[in-house]
Coordinates of C-alpha atoms in Angstrom, one line a residue:
Chain A
M17 CA -19.4 -13.6 -3.7
S18 CA -21.2 -10.4 -3.6
T19 CA -20.7 -7.8 -6.3
Y20 CA -20.6 -4.2 -5.1
T21 CA -20.9 -1.4 -7.6
H22 CA -17.6 -0.1 -8.4
N23 CA -16.0 2.9 -7.2
N24 CA -16.1 6.3 -9.1
A25 CA -13.4 6.0 -11.5
L26 CA -10.4 8.0 -10.7
P27 CA -9.4 10.1 -13.8
H28 CA -6.3 8.3 -15.8
R29 CA -4.0 11.2 -14.5
A30 CA -1.5 11.4 -12.0
G31 CA -2.3 11.8 -8.2
V32 CA -0.2 12.8 -5.2
G33 CA -0.7 11.8 -1.5
Y34 CA -1.9 14.8 -0.2
K35 CA 0.3 16.6 2.8
A36 CA -1.2 19.7 4.6
Q37 CA 1.9 21.8 3.9
H38 CA 1.1 21.7 -0.1
L39 CA -2.5 23.2 0.6
N40 CA -1.4 26.6 -1.0
D41 CA 0.8 25.4 -3.6
I42 CA -2.4 23.2 -4.4
L43 CA -4.9 25.7 -4.5
K44 CA -2.9 28.2 -6.5
D45 CA -2.6 25.9 -9.5
P46 CA -5.5 23.2 -9.3
T47 CA -4.8 21.7 -12.5
S48 CA -1.2 20.2 -11.8
I49 CA -2.7 17.0 -10.5
G50 CA -6.1 15.0 -11.1
W51 CA -6.8 13.8 -7.8
I52 CA -5.5 13.4 -4.2
E53 CA -5.0 10.3 -2.0
I54 CA -5.5 10.6 1.8
H55 CA -4.3 7.9 4.5
A56 CA -8.0 6.6 5.8
E57 CA -6.5 6.5 9.3
N58 CA -5.6 10.5 9.5
Y59 CA -9.3 11.5 9.1
M60 CA -11.5 9.1 11.3
G61 CA -12.1 12.1 14.0
D62 CA -14.8 14.1 13.5
G63 CA -13.2 17.8 13.1
G64 CA -10.4 20.0 13.4
R65 CA -8.3 21.1 10.5
P66 CA -7.4 18.1 8.5
I67 CA -11.2 17.5 8.3
A68 CA -11.8 20.7 7.4
Q69 CA -8.9 20.9 4.5
L70 CA -10.7 17.7 3.5
K71 CA -13.7 18.8 3.1
H72 CA -12.5 21.6 0.7
L73 CA -10.6 19.5 -1.3
R74 CA -12.9 16.9 -1.9
D75 CA -14.8 19.6 -4.0
I76 CA -12.0 20.3 -6.4
Y77 CA -10.5 16.7 -7.0
P78 CA -11.4 13.1 -6.7
V79 CA -10.4 11.4 -3.7
S80 CA -8.9 8.0 -3.2
C81 CA -9.2 6.9 0.5
H82 CA -6.1 4.7 1.6
G83 CA -5.9 2.6 4.6
V84 CA -2.8 1.5 6.5
G85 CA -4.7 0.2 9.6
L86 CA -7.3 -2.4 8.8
S87 CA -4.8 -5.4 9.3
I88 CA -6.2 -7.7 6.5
G89 CA -4.1 -10.7 7.1
S90 CA -4.3 -10.8 10.7
E91 CA -4.9 -13.7 12.4
T92 CA -6.8 -12.4 15.2
G93 CA -10.0 -10.7 12.7
L94 CA -10.8 -7.1 11.7
D95 CA -11.3 -4.3 14.5
P96 CA -15.3 -3.9 14.4
E97 CA -14.7 -0.3 16.1
H98 CA -12.1 0.5 13.3
L99 CA -14.1 -1.1 10.9
Q100 CA -16.9 1.0 12.0
R101 CA -15.1 4.4 11.9
L102 CA -13.8 3.5 8.6
K103 CA -17.4 3.0 7.2
K104 CA -18.1 6.5 8.6
L105 CA -15.2 7.9 6.8
V106 CA -16.3 6.3 3.5
D107 CA -19.8 7.3 4.0
W108 CA -19.1 11.1 4.3
L109 CA -16.2 11.3 2.3
E110 CA -17.6 9.2 -0.9
P111 CA -14.3 8.7 -2.4
A112 CA -13.4 7.5 -5.7
M113 CA -11.6 4.5 -4.8
F114 CA -11.0 2.8 -1.3
S115 CA -7.9 0.7 -0.9
E116 CA -5.7 -1.2 1.3
H117 CA -2.6 -3.7 2.0
L118 CA -1.9 -7.3 1.9
A119 CA -0.4 -7.1 5.3
W120 CA -0.8 -7.5 8.8
S121 CA -0.5 -4.9 11.8
T122 CA -2.4 -6.0 14.6
H123 CA -1.9 -8.9 17.1
D124 CA -4.1 -9.7 20.1
T125 CA -4.8 -5.9 21.4
G126 CA -1.5 -4.3 20.0
F127 CA -0.7 -2.5 16.8
L128 CA 2.1 -2.7 15.4
N129 CA 3.4 0.0 13.3
D130 CA 4.1 -1.5 10.2
L131 CA 2.6 -3.5 7.1
L132 CA 3.6 -7.4 8.3
P133 CA 4.1 -9.5 5.7
V134 CA 2.0 -13.2 5.2
P135 CA 3.0 -16.5 3.8
Y136 CA 1.2 -17.2 0.5
T137 CA -0.8 -20.2 1.4
Q138 CA -4.5 -21.2 0.7
D139 CA -5.0 -21.0 4.4
V140 CA -3.6 -17.6 4.4
A141 CA -5.6 -16.7 1.3
D142 CA -8.6 -18.0 2.9
L143 CA -8.5 -15.4 5.5
V144 CA -8.1 -12.9 3.4
V145 CA -10.5 -13.4 1.5
S146 CA -13.0 -13.4 4.3
H147 CA -11.6 -9.9 6.0
I148 CA -12.1 -8.5 2.4
Q149 CA -15.6 -9.5 2.0
Q150 CA -16.2 -8.4 6.0
V151 CA -15.0 -4.9 4.7
Q152 CA -16.6 -4.8 1.6
E153 CA -19.9 -5.5 3.1
T154 CA -19.5 -2.9 5.7
V155 CA -18.5 -0.2 3.8
G156 CA -20.9 -1.0 0.7
R157 CA -18.2 -0.8 -2.1
Q158 CA -15.3 -2.6 -3.7
M159 CA -12.0 -2.2 -2.2
L160 CA -8.6 -2.5 -3.7
L161 CA -5.8 -4.9 -2.4
E162 CA -2.1 -3.6 -3.2
N163 CA 0.7 -6.0 -3.3
P164 CA 3.5 -5.5 -0.5
S165 CA 7.1 -4.8 -0.5
T166 CA 8.6 -8.0 0.9
Y167 CA 12.2 -8.4 2.8
V168 CA 11.8 -12.0 3.8
A169 CA 10.6 -14.9 2.4
F170 CA 8.6 -18.0 4.2
E171 CA 9.4 -21.5 4.0
Q172 CA 5.8 -22.3 4.2
T173 CA 4.8 -20.3 1.4
D174 CA 3.5 -22.8 -1.3
M175 CA 2.1 -20.3 -4.2
S176 CA 3.5 -17.3 -6.0
E177 CA 2.5 -13.4 -5.3
I178 CA 0.7 -13.5 -8.6
D179 CA -1.4 -16.7 -7.7
F180 CA -2.4 -15.5 -4.4
L181 CA -3.7 -11.9 -5.7
S182 CA -5.4 -13.3 -8.3
D183 CA -7.0 -15.7 -6.0
V184 CA -8.0 -13.7 -3.5
A185 CA -9.1 -10.7 -6.3
K186 CA -11.6 -13.7 -7.9
R187 CA -13.1 -15.2 -5.0
S188 CA -13.1 -12.0 -3.0
G189 CA -14.5 -9.4 -5.8
C190 CA -12.0 -6.9 -4.6
G191 CA -9.7 -5.0 -7.4
L192 CA -6.0 -4.5 -6.9
L193 CA -3.8 -1.5 -6.5
L194 CA -0.5 -2.0 -8.2
D195 CA 2.5 -0.4 -6.5
V196 CA 5.2 -0.9 -9.3
N197 CA 7.8 0.6 -6.4
N198 CA 6.8 -2.5 -4.5
V199 CA 7.6 -4.7 -7.3
F200 CA 10.8 -3.2 -8.2
V201 CA 11.4 -3.5 -4.3
S202 CA 10.2 -7.1 -3.8
A203 CA 11.8 -8.3 -7.1
T204 CA 15.2 -7.1 -5.8
N205 CA 15.1 -8.5 -2.9
Q206 CA 13.2 -11.9 -3.8
H207 CA 15.8 -12.4 -6.7
Y208 CA 12.8 -12.4 -9.6
S209 CA 12.3 -10.7 -12.7
P210 CA 10.0 -7.3 -12.1
T211 CA 9.3 -7.5 -15.7
G212 CA 8.3 -11.0 -15.4
Y213 CA 6.2 -9.9 -12.4
I214 CA 4.2 -7.4 -14.5
D215 CA 3.9 -9.9 -17.3
A216 CA 2.1 -12.8 -15.2
Y217 CA 0.1 -9.9 -12.9
P218 CA -3.8 -10.1 -13.6
T219 CA -3.8 -6.6 -15.0
E220 CA -7.5 -6.9 -15.6
Y221 CA -8.2 -6.3 -11.9
I222 CA -5.8 -3.0 -11.4
G223 CA -7.9 -0.2 -10.2
E224 CA -4.9 2.4 -9.3
I225 CA -1.4 2.2 -9.3
H226 CA 1.3 3.5 -7.1
L227 CA 4.9 4.8 -7.7
G228 CA 7.2 5.6 -4.7
G229 CA 10.9 5.7 -3.6
H230 CA 12.8 3.1 -1.8
E231 CA 16.2 3.3 0.0
E232 CA 19.0 0.9 -0.6
D233 CA 20.6 -1.3 2.1
S234 CA 22.4 -4.8 1.7
D235 CA 21.4 -7.7 3.9
D236 CA 24.0 -9.8 6.3
H237 CA 25.2 -11.6 3.4
G238 CA 26.2 -8.4 1.1
D239 CA 22.8 -9.0 -1.3
T240 CA 20.9 -6.2 -2.0
L241 CA 18.4 -5.2 0.0
L242 CA 15.6 -2.4 -1.0
I243 CA 13.1 -0.8 1.8
D244 CA 10.2 0.7 0.5
S245 CA 10.5 4.5 2.5
H246 CA 8.3 6.9 0.2
S247 CA 11.0 9.3 1.3
R248 CA 12.5 9.5 -2.4
A249 CA 12.1 10.4 -5.9
V250 CA 10.8 7.5 -8.1
V251 CA 14.3 6.3 -9.1
D252 CA 14.8 5.5 -13.2
P253 CA 14.1 1.7 -13.0
V254 CA 11.1 2.0 -11.4
W255 CA 10.1 4.6 -14.1
S256 CA 11.0 2.1 -16.6
L257 CA 8.8 -0.6 -15.3
Y258 CA 5.9 1.8 -15.0
E259 CA 6.2 2.3 -18.3
Y260 CA 6.7 -1.5 -19.4
T261 CA 3.3 -1.8 -17.1
L262 CA 1.5 1.0 -18.8
A263 CA 2.7 -0.7 -22.5
K264 CA 0.3 -3.3 -21.1
T265 CA -2.6 -1.8 -19.2
G266 CA -3.0 1.6 -21.2
A267 CA -3.1 4.4 -18.6
R268 CA -4.5 4.0 -15.2
P269 CA -4.7 6.3 -12.5
T270 CA -1.4 6.8 -11.1
L271 CA -0.5 8.0 -7.6
I272 CA 2.6 9.5 -6.4
E273 CA 3.6 8.5 -3.1
W274 CA 6.2 10.3 -0.8
D275 CA 5.1 10.2 2.9
N276 CA 8.9 10.8 4.9
D277 CA 11.4 13.8 3.7
I278 CA 8.5 15.4 2.3
P279 CA 9.5 17.7 -0.7
S280 CA 8.6 20.9 -1.9
W281 CA 5.8 21.2 -3.8
D282 CA 7.4 21.7 -7.1
V283 CA 9.3 18.7 -6.8
L284 CA 6.2 16.8 -5.9
A285 CA 4.4 17.9 -8.9
S286 CA 7.1 17.3 -11.3
E287 CA 6.9 13.8 -10.2
A288 CA 3.3 13.8 -11.0
A289 CA 4.2 15.6 -14.3
Q290 CA 6.5 12.8 -15.3
A291 CA 4.0 10.3 -14.9
N292 CA 1.3 12.2 -16.8
V293 CA 4.1 12.2 -19.7
L294 CA 3.7 8.4 -19.9
L295 CA 0.0 8.0 -19.2
D296 CA -0.6 10.9 -22.2
Q297 CA 1.4 8.4 -24.0
F298 CA -0.1 5.3 -23.2
G299 CA -3.3 6.7 -23.2
E300 CA -3.5 7.3 -26.8
I301 CA -2.2 3.9 -27.6
A302 CA -5.3 2.4 -25.5
A303 CA -7.5 4.6 -27.2
Q304 CA -6.5 3.2 -31.0
Chain B
M21 CA -0.8 -19.0 11.0
S22 CA -1.4 -18.3 15.0
E23 CA 1.9 -19.8 15.8
F24 CA 3.6 -17.8 13.2
Q25 CA 1.9 -14.6 13.9
D26 CA 2.6 -14.9 17.4
S27 CA 6.3 -15.6 17.2
F28 CA 6.7 -13.1 14.6
T29 CA 5.3 -10.5 17.1
D30 CA 7.3 -11.6 20.2
A31 CA 10.5 -11.1 18.0
L32 CA 9.3 -7.9 16.6
L33 CA 9.1 -6.6 20.0
N34 CA 12.4 -8.3 21.6
P35 CA 15.4 -8.1 19.7
D36 CA 17.1 -10.4 21.8
L37 CA 15.0 -13.3 20.3
A38 CA 16.4 -14.8 17.1
T39 CA 14.6 -14.3 14.0
P40 CA 11.4 -16.8 13.9
S41 CA 11.9 -19.8 12.4
G42 CA 10.9 -20.4 8.7
L43 CA 11.8 -16.6 7.7
V44 CA 14.1 -17.1 5.1
D45 CA 16.0 -14.9 2.1
P46 CA 15.9 -16.2 -1.5
K47 CA 18.6 -18.7 -0.8
G48 CA 16.8 -20.3 1.8
R49 CA 19.3 -18.6 4.7
V50 CA 18.0 -17.4 8.2
A51 CA 16.5 -14.1 7.2
G52 CA 18.8 -12.0 10.0
K53 CA 19.1 -8.5 8.9
R54 CA 16.3 -8.8 6.4
F55 CA 14.0 -9.2 9.5
D56 CA 15.0 -6.3 11.5
V57 CA 13.9 -3.9 8.3
Y58 CA 10.5 -4.8 10.1
R59 CA 12.2 -4.5 13.9
N60 CA 13.4 -1.2 13.0
N61 CA 9.8 0.1 11.4
V62 CA 8.1 -0.8 14.5
S63 CA 10.3 0.4 17.0
N64 CA 11.4 3.3 15.1
P65 CA 8.5 4.3 13.0
P66 CA 9.0 7.3 10.5
H67 CA 7.4 10.5 11.7
T68 CA 4.9 11.0 9.0
F69 CA 3.6 7.5 9.0
P70 CA 0.3 7.1 10.5
I71 CA 0.9 5.8 14.2
C72 CA -2.7 3.9 15.0
P73 CA -3.1 2.8 18.4
K74 CA -5.8 0.3 18.8
S75 CA -8.6 2.8 19.2
P76 CA -7.3 5.7 17.1
V77 CA -9.1 8.9 17.1
W78 CA -7.5 11.7 14.6
N79 CA -7.9 15.2 15.1

């Protein structure tokens, strides 16, 4: 296993997913957030307004680069052209963090526009480790792997998600991105305890935390089915789970994700402020 | 795993096909509507989610 220089640390403050419609508001009060996150695939072109804005913002904030298209869990392998585009972006942007999802989204020559689940087996863990090592060798830095929101279970799964993530992180040298909303969504959908998940989570690998909103539905049998949507404010049970997490980890860089039905800047900034209240509280505890 | 992603992809793109075998809910019942979440996301993606073709160029 190769060891990569750790990413530049993000501040242990709240950041937001950058949306162009918020640019002017952000620049009016740059201190309202500590960092921004961008989706890598939106900045893989050579020019245009998105790149111009990002050039400006990277001089103000640490930037976390979050990929949505590598398809880490794909059996058909990583797309070498996509990987080279990612390397070009990372070389230029020099992000404070780079992260991707435990998911697959490519198959043969097609791209499926979702983050699709994988069964938790040793064979799949071996595949994911191989792909992460390929990514890290290409971009020359450590990546973080994000836990998914899941809606289905696999009969072939033979290890827990925690054991899977721990094994992958240990063998690949990657860090982990803990999405607390995803924990709540999956725990509800799969009928396990979200606090039990946090208790078992290998917190030493956490490089970043995500918070976001979800929608509520029901399955064929009337059981609650939560859907990760990034379209609403963080709900109270997720804030509580976040607080429970910080009590174990101390303050960690925390992103507010809001990608659909995007609100005004004031609403998004208030979510970041709420996270900062907890980060202040638990940052002090961790420092004692 | 190969057969799994083949059947998963086929069923994602063809709603007339049954839910792939081996996909269940926590009580071991056929995933059904739970699998449809993925079908819906693939066929009707949220407009702001990055839509990434195999070889994207973003400008």
